[in-house]
Amino acid sequence: MIEQTALVVSVESGQAWVIPQQGGAEASGCAACAGKSSCSSSSPFAFLHREPQKMRVLNPVYARPGDSVVVGVQGQALVIYSLLAYLLPLVGLILAAIIGQAAFAWLGVGAEPGSILGGVAGLLGGLRLANFVVSCSFRSSVSQPVILRLARQPAYTQILPLA
């Protein structure tokens, strides 16, 4: 189970909308560093960062807006979603580029424009297909992210007998 701390912003019928809390650079102090403009580890694309994205999660602990919670997702689901996000568009791009090249060559037009147009169409089609598959899988509660506990609660993994 992959865990991430998040802040609940709203709740509705057994689900909650959360904003993941940033880890990494902000947690280590780099965001507040006075020398950030000359630092080699700061991102040159920092101006592109917008507001954090909200995500919908299952809420079995009845968290309320303003609560800091720990959200978990199955590790296997994360791997599958990563493969869908990266591999499916890439495969679509390559296959459609090959088909486009062959189709344009068969029509007697230059094969290179067919390869380019087919590749772009395959990439976009692969992205749409990946989005559709993921949205269909979110209908199952098994692969959805879930609030595991409030962040201030300890995570007990084993209960030991007293005597």
PDB file of C-alpha atoms in Angstrom:
ATOM      1  CA  MET A   1       0.000   0.000   0.000  1.00  0.00           C
ATOM      2  CA  ILE A   2       1.404   3.371  -1.065  1.00  0.00           C
ATOM      3  CA  GLU A   3       0.568   6.116   1.453  1.00  0.00           C
ATOM      4  CA  GLN A   4       0.446   9.910   1.116  1.00  0.00           C
ATOM      5  CA  THR A   5      -0.629  12.630   3.525  1.00  0.00           C
ATOM      6  CA  ALA A   6      -3.469  14.814   2.265  1.00  0.00           C
ATOM      7  CA  LEU A   7      -5.825  17.552   3.414  1.00  0.00           C
ATOM      8  CA  VAL A   8      -9.588  17.017   3.153  1.00  0.00           C
ATOM      9  CA  VAL A   9     -11.291  19.962   1.424  1.00  0.00           C
ATOM     10  CA  SER A  10     -14.847  18.609   1.085  1.00  0.00           C
ATOM     11  CA  VAL A  11     -16.888  15.465   1.679  1.00  0.00           C
ATOM     12  CA  GLU A  12     -19.894  13.913  -0.042  1.00  0.00           C
ATOM     13  CA  SER A  13     -21.689  10.575   0.433  1.00  0.00           C
ATOM     14  CA  GLY A  14     -18.869   8.318   1.580  1.00  0.00           C
ATOM     15  CA  GLN A  15     -16.204  10.046  -0.477  1.00  0.00           C
ATOM     16  CA  ALA A  16     -13.908  12.987   0.126  1.00  0.00           C
ATOM     17  CA  TRP A  17     -12.028  15.451  -2.031  1.00  0.00           C
ATOM     18  CA  VAL A  18      -8.446  15.801  -0.856  1.00  0.00           C
ATOM     19  CA  ILE A  19      -5.393  17.816  -1.827  1.00  0.00           C
ATOM     20  CA  PRO A  20      -2.153  15.817  -1.496  1.00  0.00           C
ATOM     21  CA  GLN A  21       0.420  17.478   0.739  1.00  0.00           C
ATOM     22  CA  GLN A  22       3.675  18.160  -1.001  1.00  0.00           C
ATOM     23  CA  GLY A  23       6.709  16.162   0.075  1.00  0.00           C
ATOM     24  CA  GLY A  24      10.231  16.225  -1.209  1.00  0.00           C
ATOM     25  CA  ALA A  25      11.673  19.683  -1.850  1.00  0.00           C
ATOM     26  CA  GLU A  26       9.198  21.613   0.302  1.00  0.00           C
ATOM     27  CA  ALA A  27       9.580  19.172   3.174  1.00  0.00           C
ATOM     28  CA  SER A  28      13.377  19.349   3.103  1.00  0.00           C
ATOM     29  CA  GLY A  29      13.496  23.145   3.232  1.00  0.00           C
ATOM     30  CA  CYS A  30      14.520  23.916  -0.346  1.00  0.00           C
ATOM     31  CA  ALA A  31      11.372  25.940  -1.038  1.00  0.00           C
ATOM     32  CA  ALA A  32      12.333  28.488   1.614  1.00  0.00           C
ATOM     33  CA  CYS A  33      15.999  28.686   0.682  1.00  0.00           C
ATOM     34  CA  ALA A  34      17.262  32.230   0.008  1.00  0.00           C
ATOM     35  CA  GLY A  35      19.575  31.010  -2.755  1.00  0.00           C
ATOM     36  CA  LYS A  36      16.854  29.208  -4.698  1.00  0.00           C
ATOM     37  CA  SER A  37      17.369  31.291  -7.854  1.00  0.00           C
ATOM     38  CA  SER A  38      20.981  30.153  -8.178  1.00  0.00           C
ATOM     39  CA  CYS A  39      20.456  26.634  -6.858  1.00  0.00           C
ATOM     40  CA  SER A  40      21.049  23.816  -9.322  1.00  0.00           C
ATOM     41  CA  SER A  41      18.419  21.640  -7.669  1.00  0.00           C
ATOM     42  CA  SER A  42      15.546  24.123  -8.109  1.00  0.00           C
ATOM     43  CA  SER A  43      13.252  23.512 -11.064  1.00  0.00           C
ATOM     44  CA  PRO A  44      13.545  25.841 -14.064  1.00  0.00           C
ATOM     45  CA  PHE A  45       9.841  25.152 -14.695  1.00  0.00           C
ATOM     46  CA  ALA A  46       8.659  26.274 -11.255  1.00  0.00           C
ATOM     47  CA  PHE A  47       6.562  29.006 -12.886  1.00  0.00           C
ATOM     48  CA  LEU A  48       4.371  26.289 -14.464  1.00  0.00           C
ATOM     49  CA  HIS A  49       3.269  24.854 -11.110  1.00  0.00           C
ATOM     50  CA  ARG A  50      -0.333  25.668 -10.447  1.00  0.00           C
ATOM     51  CA  GLU A  51      -2.561  24.879  -7.532  1.00  0.00           C
ATOM     52  CA  PRO A  52      -2.407  21.260  -6.357  1.00  0.00           C
ATOM     53  CA  GLN A  53      -4.940  18.937  -7.971  1.00  0.00           C
ATOM     54  CA  LYS A  54      -7.852  17.672  -5.915  1.00  0.00           C
ATOM     55  CA  MET A  55      -8.604  13.973  -6.023  1.00  0.00           C
ATOM     56  CA  ARG A  56     -11.619  11.970  -4.928  1.00  0.00           C
ATOM     57  CA  VAL A  57     -11.020   9.165  -2.435  1.00  0.00           C
ATOM     58  CA  LEU A  58     -13.152   6.768  -0.408  1.00  0.00           C
ATOM     59  CA  ASN A  59     -13.846   8.039   3.113  1.00  0.00           C
ATOM     60  CA  PRO A  60     -14.497   5.083   5.488  1.00  0.00           C
ATOM     61  CA  VAL A  61     -13.147   7.027   8.517  1.00  0.00           C
ATOM     62  CA  TYR A  62     -15.656   9.868   8.070  1.00  0.00           C
ATOM     63  CA  ALA A  63     -13.011  12.572   7.812  1.00  0.00           C
ATOM     64  CA  ARG A  64     -14.266  16.156   7.765  1.00  0.00           C
ATOM     65  CA  PRO A  65     -13.047  19.176   5.795  1.00  0.00           C
ATOM     66  CA  GLY A  66      -9.833  20.493   7.288  1.00  0.00           C
ATOM     67  CA  ASP A  67      -8.655  17.098   8.582  1.00  0.00           C
ATOM     68  CA  SER A  68      -5.165  15.935   7.699  1.00  0.00           C
ATOM     69  CA  VAL A  69      -5.429  12.304   6.592  1.00  0.00           C
ATOM     70  CA  VAL A  70      -3.309   9.467   5.241  1.00  0.00           C
ATOM     71  CA  VAL A  71      -4.506   8.273   1.832  1.00  0.00           C
ATOM     72  CA  GLY A  72      -3.494   4.878   0.504  1.00  0.00           C
ATOM     73  CA  VAL A  73      -3.623   3.182  -2.875  1.00  0.00           C
ATOM     74  CA  GLN A  74      -2.720  -0.412  -3.691  1.00  0.00           C
ATOM     75  CA  GLY A  75       0.813  -0.694  -5.068  1.00  0.00           C
ATOM     76  CA  GLN A  76      -0.379  -2.989  -7.859  1.00  0.00           C
ATOM     77  CA  ALA A  77      -2.992  -0.439  -8.961  1.00  0.00           C
ATOM     78  CA  LEU A  78      -0.329   2.266  -9.064  1.00  0.00           C
ATOM     79  CA  VAL A  79       1.866   0.146 -11.329  1.00  0.00           C
ATOM     80  CA  ILE A  80      -1.057  -0.620 -13.640  1.00  0.00           C
ATOM     81  CA  TYR A  81      -2.047   3.056 -13.857  1.00  0.00           C
ATOM     82  CA  SER A  82       1.559   4.013 -14.605  1.00  0.00           C
ATOM     83  CA  LEU A  83       1.760   1.457 -17.393  1.00  0.00           C
ATOM     84  CA  LEU A  84      -1.525   2.708 -18.828  1.00  0.00           C
ATOM     85  CA  ALA A  85      -0.418   6.335 -18.665  1.00  0.00           C
ATOM     86  CA  TYR A  86       2.961   5.781 -20.310  1.00  0.00           C
ATOM     87  CA  LEU A  87       2.876   2.568 -22.303  1.00  0.00           C
ATOM     88  CA  LEU A  88      -0.544   2.729 -23.964  1.00  0.00           C
ATOM     89  CA  PRO A  89       0.000   6.151 -25.638  1.00  0.00           C
ATOM     90  CA  LEU A  90       3.493   5.089 -26.745  1.00  0.00           C
ATOM     91  CA  VAL A  91       2.227   1.856 -28.303  1.00  0.00           C
ATOM     92  CA  GLY A  92      -0.610   3.800 -29.959  1.00  0.00           C
ATOM     93  CA  LEU A  93       1.877   6.304 -31.392  1.00  0.00           C
ATOM     94  CA  ILE A  94       4.159   3.625 -32.855  1.00  0.00           C
ATOM     95  CA  LEU A  95       1.389   1.438 -34.310  1.00  0.00           C
ATOM     96  CA  ALA A  96      -0.538   4.343 -35.815  1.00  0.00           C
ATOM     97  CA  ALA A  97       2.671   5.807 -37.275  1.00  0.00           C
ATOM     98  CA  ILE A  98       3.426   2.494 -39.011  1.00  0.00           C
ATOM     99  CA  ILE A  99      -0.146   2.213 -40.285  1.00  0.00           C
ATOM    100  CA  GLY A 100      -0.164   5.865 -41.426  1.00  0.00           C
ATOM    101  CA  GLN A 101       3.126   5.428 -43.264  1.00  0.00           C
ATOM    102  CA  ALA A 102       1.879   2.303 -45.039  1.00  0.00           C
ATOM    103  CA  ALA A 103      -1.472   3.907 -45.913  1.00  0.00           C
ATOM    104  CA  PHE A 104       0.077   7.060 -47.371  1.00  0.00           C
ATOM    105  CA  ALA A 105       2.655   4.999 -49.298  1.00  0.00           C
ATOM    106  CA  TRP A 106      -0.154   2.845 -50.700  1.00  0.00           C
ATOM    107  CA  LEU A 107      -2.027   5.982 -51.803  1.00  0.00           C
ATOM    108  CA  GLY A 108       1.074   7.247 -53.555  1.00  0.00           C
ATOM    109  CA  VAL A 109       1.527  10.225 -51.265  1.00  0.00           C
ATOM    110  CA  GLY A 110       4.737  10.758 -49.277  1.00  0.00           C
ATOM    111  CA  ALA A 111       5.084   8.232 -46.500  1.00  0.00           C
ATOM    112  CA  GLU A 112       6.574  10.694 -44.011  1.00  0.00           C
ATOM    113  CA  PRO A 113       3.463  12.910 -43.585  1.00  0.00           C
ATOM    114  CA  GLY A 114       1.391   9.768 -43.086  1.00  0.00           C
ATOM    115  CA  SER A 115       3.772   8.596 -40.405  1.00  0.00           C
ATOM    116  CA  ILE A 116       3.613  11.958 -38.628  1.00  0.00           C
ATOM    117  CA  LEU A 117      -0.178  12.268 -38.805  1.00  0.00           C
ATOM    118  CA  GLY A 118      -0.679   8.651 -37.812  1.00  0.00           C
ATOM    119  CA  GLY A 119       1.722   9.021 -34.879  1.00  0.00           C
ATOM    120  CA  VAL A 120      -0.060  12.104 -33.538  1.00  0.00           C
ATOM    121  CA  ALA A 121      -3.455  10.423 -33.960  1.00  0.00           C
ATOM    122  CA  GLY A 122      -2.184   7.263 -32.244  1.00  0.00           C
ATOM    123  CA  LEU A 123      -0.722   9.237 -29.353  1.00  0.00           C
ATOM    124  CA  LEU A 124      -3.969  11.132 -28.778  1.00  0.00           C
ATOM    125  CA  GLY A 125      -6.004   7.948 -29.184  1.00  0.00           C
ATOM    126  CA  GLY A 126      -3.781   6.127 -26.687  1.00  0.00           C
ATOM    127  CA  LEU A 127      -4.198   8.938 -24.164  1.00  0.00           C
ATOM    128  CA  ARG A 128      -7.973   8.878 -24.574  1.00  0.00           C
ATOM    129  CA  LEU A 129      -8.060   5.087 -24.264  1.00  0.00           C
ATOM    130  CA  ALA A 130      -5.913   5.174 -21.115  1.00  0.00           C
ATOM    131  CA  ASN A 131      -8.211   7.816 -19.615  1.00  0.00           C
ATOM    132  CA  PHE A 132     -11.273   5.706 -20.432  1.00  0.00           C
ATOM    133  CA  VAL A 133      -9.801   2.521 -18.958  1.00  0.00           C
ATOM    134  CA  VAL A 134      -8.761   4.286 -15.738  1.00  0.00           C
ATOM    135  CA  SER A 135     -12.148   5.977 -15.341  1.00  0.00           C
ATOM    136  CA  CYS A 136     -13.874   2.606 -15.800  1.00  0.00           C
ATOM    137  CA  SER A 137     -11.597   0.978 -13.223  1.00  0.00           C
ATOM    138  CA  PHE A 138     -12.425   3.679 -10.667  1.00  0.00           C
ATOM    139  CA  ARG A 139     -15.975   2.339 -10.564  1.00  0.00           C
ATOM    140  CA  SER A 140     -14.554  -0.585  -8.590  1.00  0.00           C
ATOM    141  CA  SER A 141     -13.708   0.232  -4.968  1.00  0.00           C
ATOM    142  CA  VAL A 142     -10.722  -2.148  -5.055  1.00  0.00           C
ATOM    143  CA  SER A 143      -8.529   0.146  -7.131  1.00  0.00           C
ATOM    144  CA  GLN A 144      -9.670   3.482  -5.686  1.00  0.00           C
ATOM    145  CA  PRO A 145      -7.566   5.498  -3.275  1.00  0.00           C
ATOM    146  CA  VAL A 146      -8.925   5.342   0.278  1.00  0.00           C
ATOM    147  CA  ILE A 147      -8.447   7.342   3.458  1.00  0.00           C
ATOM    148  CA  LEU A 148      -6.671   4.946   5.833  1.00  0.00           C
ATOM    149  CA  ARG A 149      -6.623   7.080   8.984  1.00  0.00           C
ATOM    150  CA  LEU A 150      -6.375  10.593  10.308  1.00  0.00           C
ATOM    151  CA  ALA A 151      -2.771  11.778  10.144  1.00  0.00           C
ATOM    152  CA  ARG A 152      -2.552  12.338  13.895  1.00  0.00           C
ATOM    153  CA  GLN A 153      -3.576   8.739  14.663  1.00  0.00           C
ATOM    154  CA  PRO A 154      -0.782   6.184  15.115  1.00  0.00           C
ATOM    155  CA  ALA A 155      -0.580   3.368  12.604  1.00  0.00           C
ATOM    156  CA  TYR A 156      -0.761   0.145  14.612  1.00  0.00           C
ATOM    157  CA  THR A 157       0.438  -2.812  12.634  1.00  0.00           C
ATOM    158  CA  GLN A 158       0.220  -5.389  15.379  1.00  0.00           C
ATOM    159  CA  ILE A 159      -1.569  -5.587  18.713  1.00  0.00           C
ATOM    160  CA  LEU A 160       0.570  -7.195  21.377  1.00  0.00           C
ATOM    161  CA  PRO A 161      -0.922  -9.099  24.336  1.00  0.00           C
ATOM    162  CA  LEU A 162      -0.501  -7.479  27.744  1.00  0.00           C
ATOM    163  CA  ALA A 163       0.690 -10.555  29.586  1.00  0.00           C
TER     164      ALA A 163
END
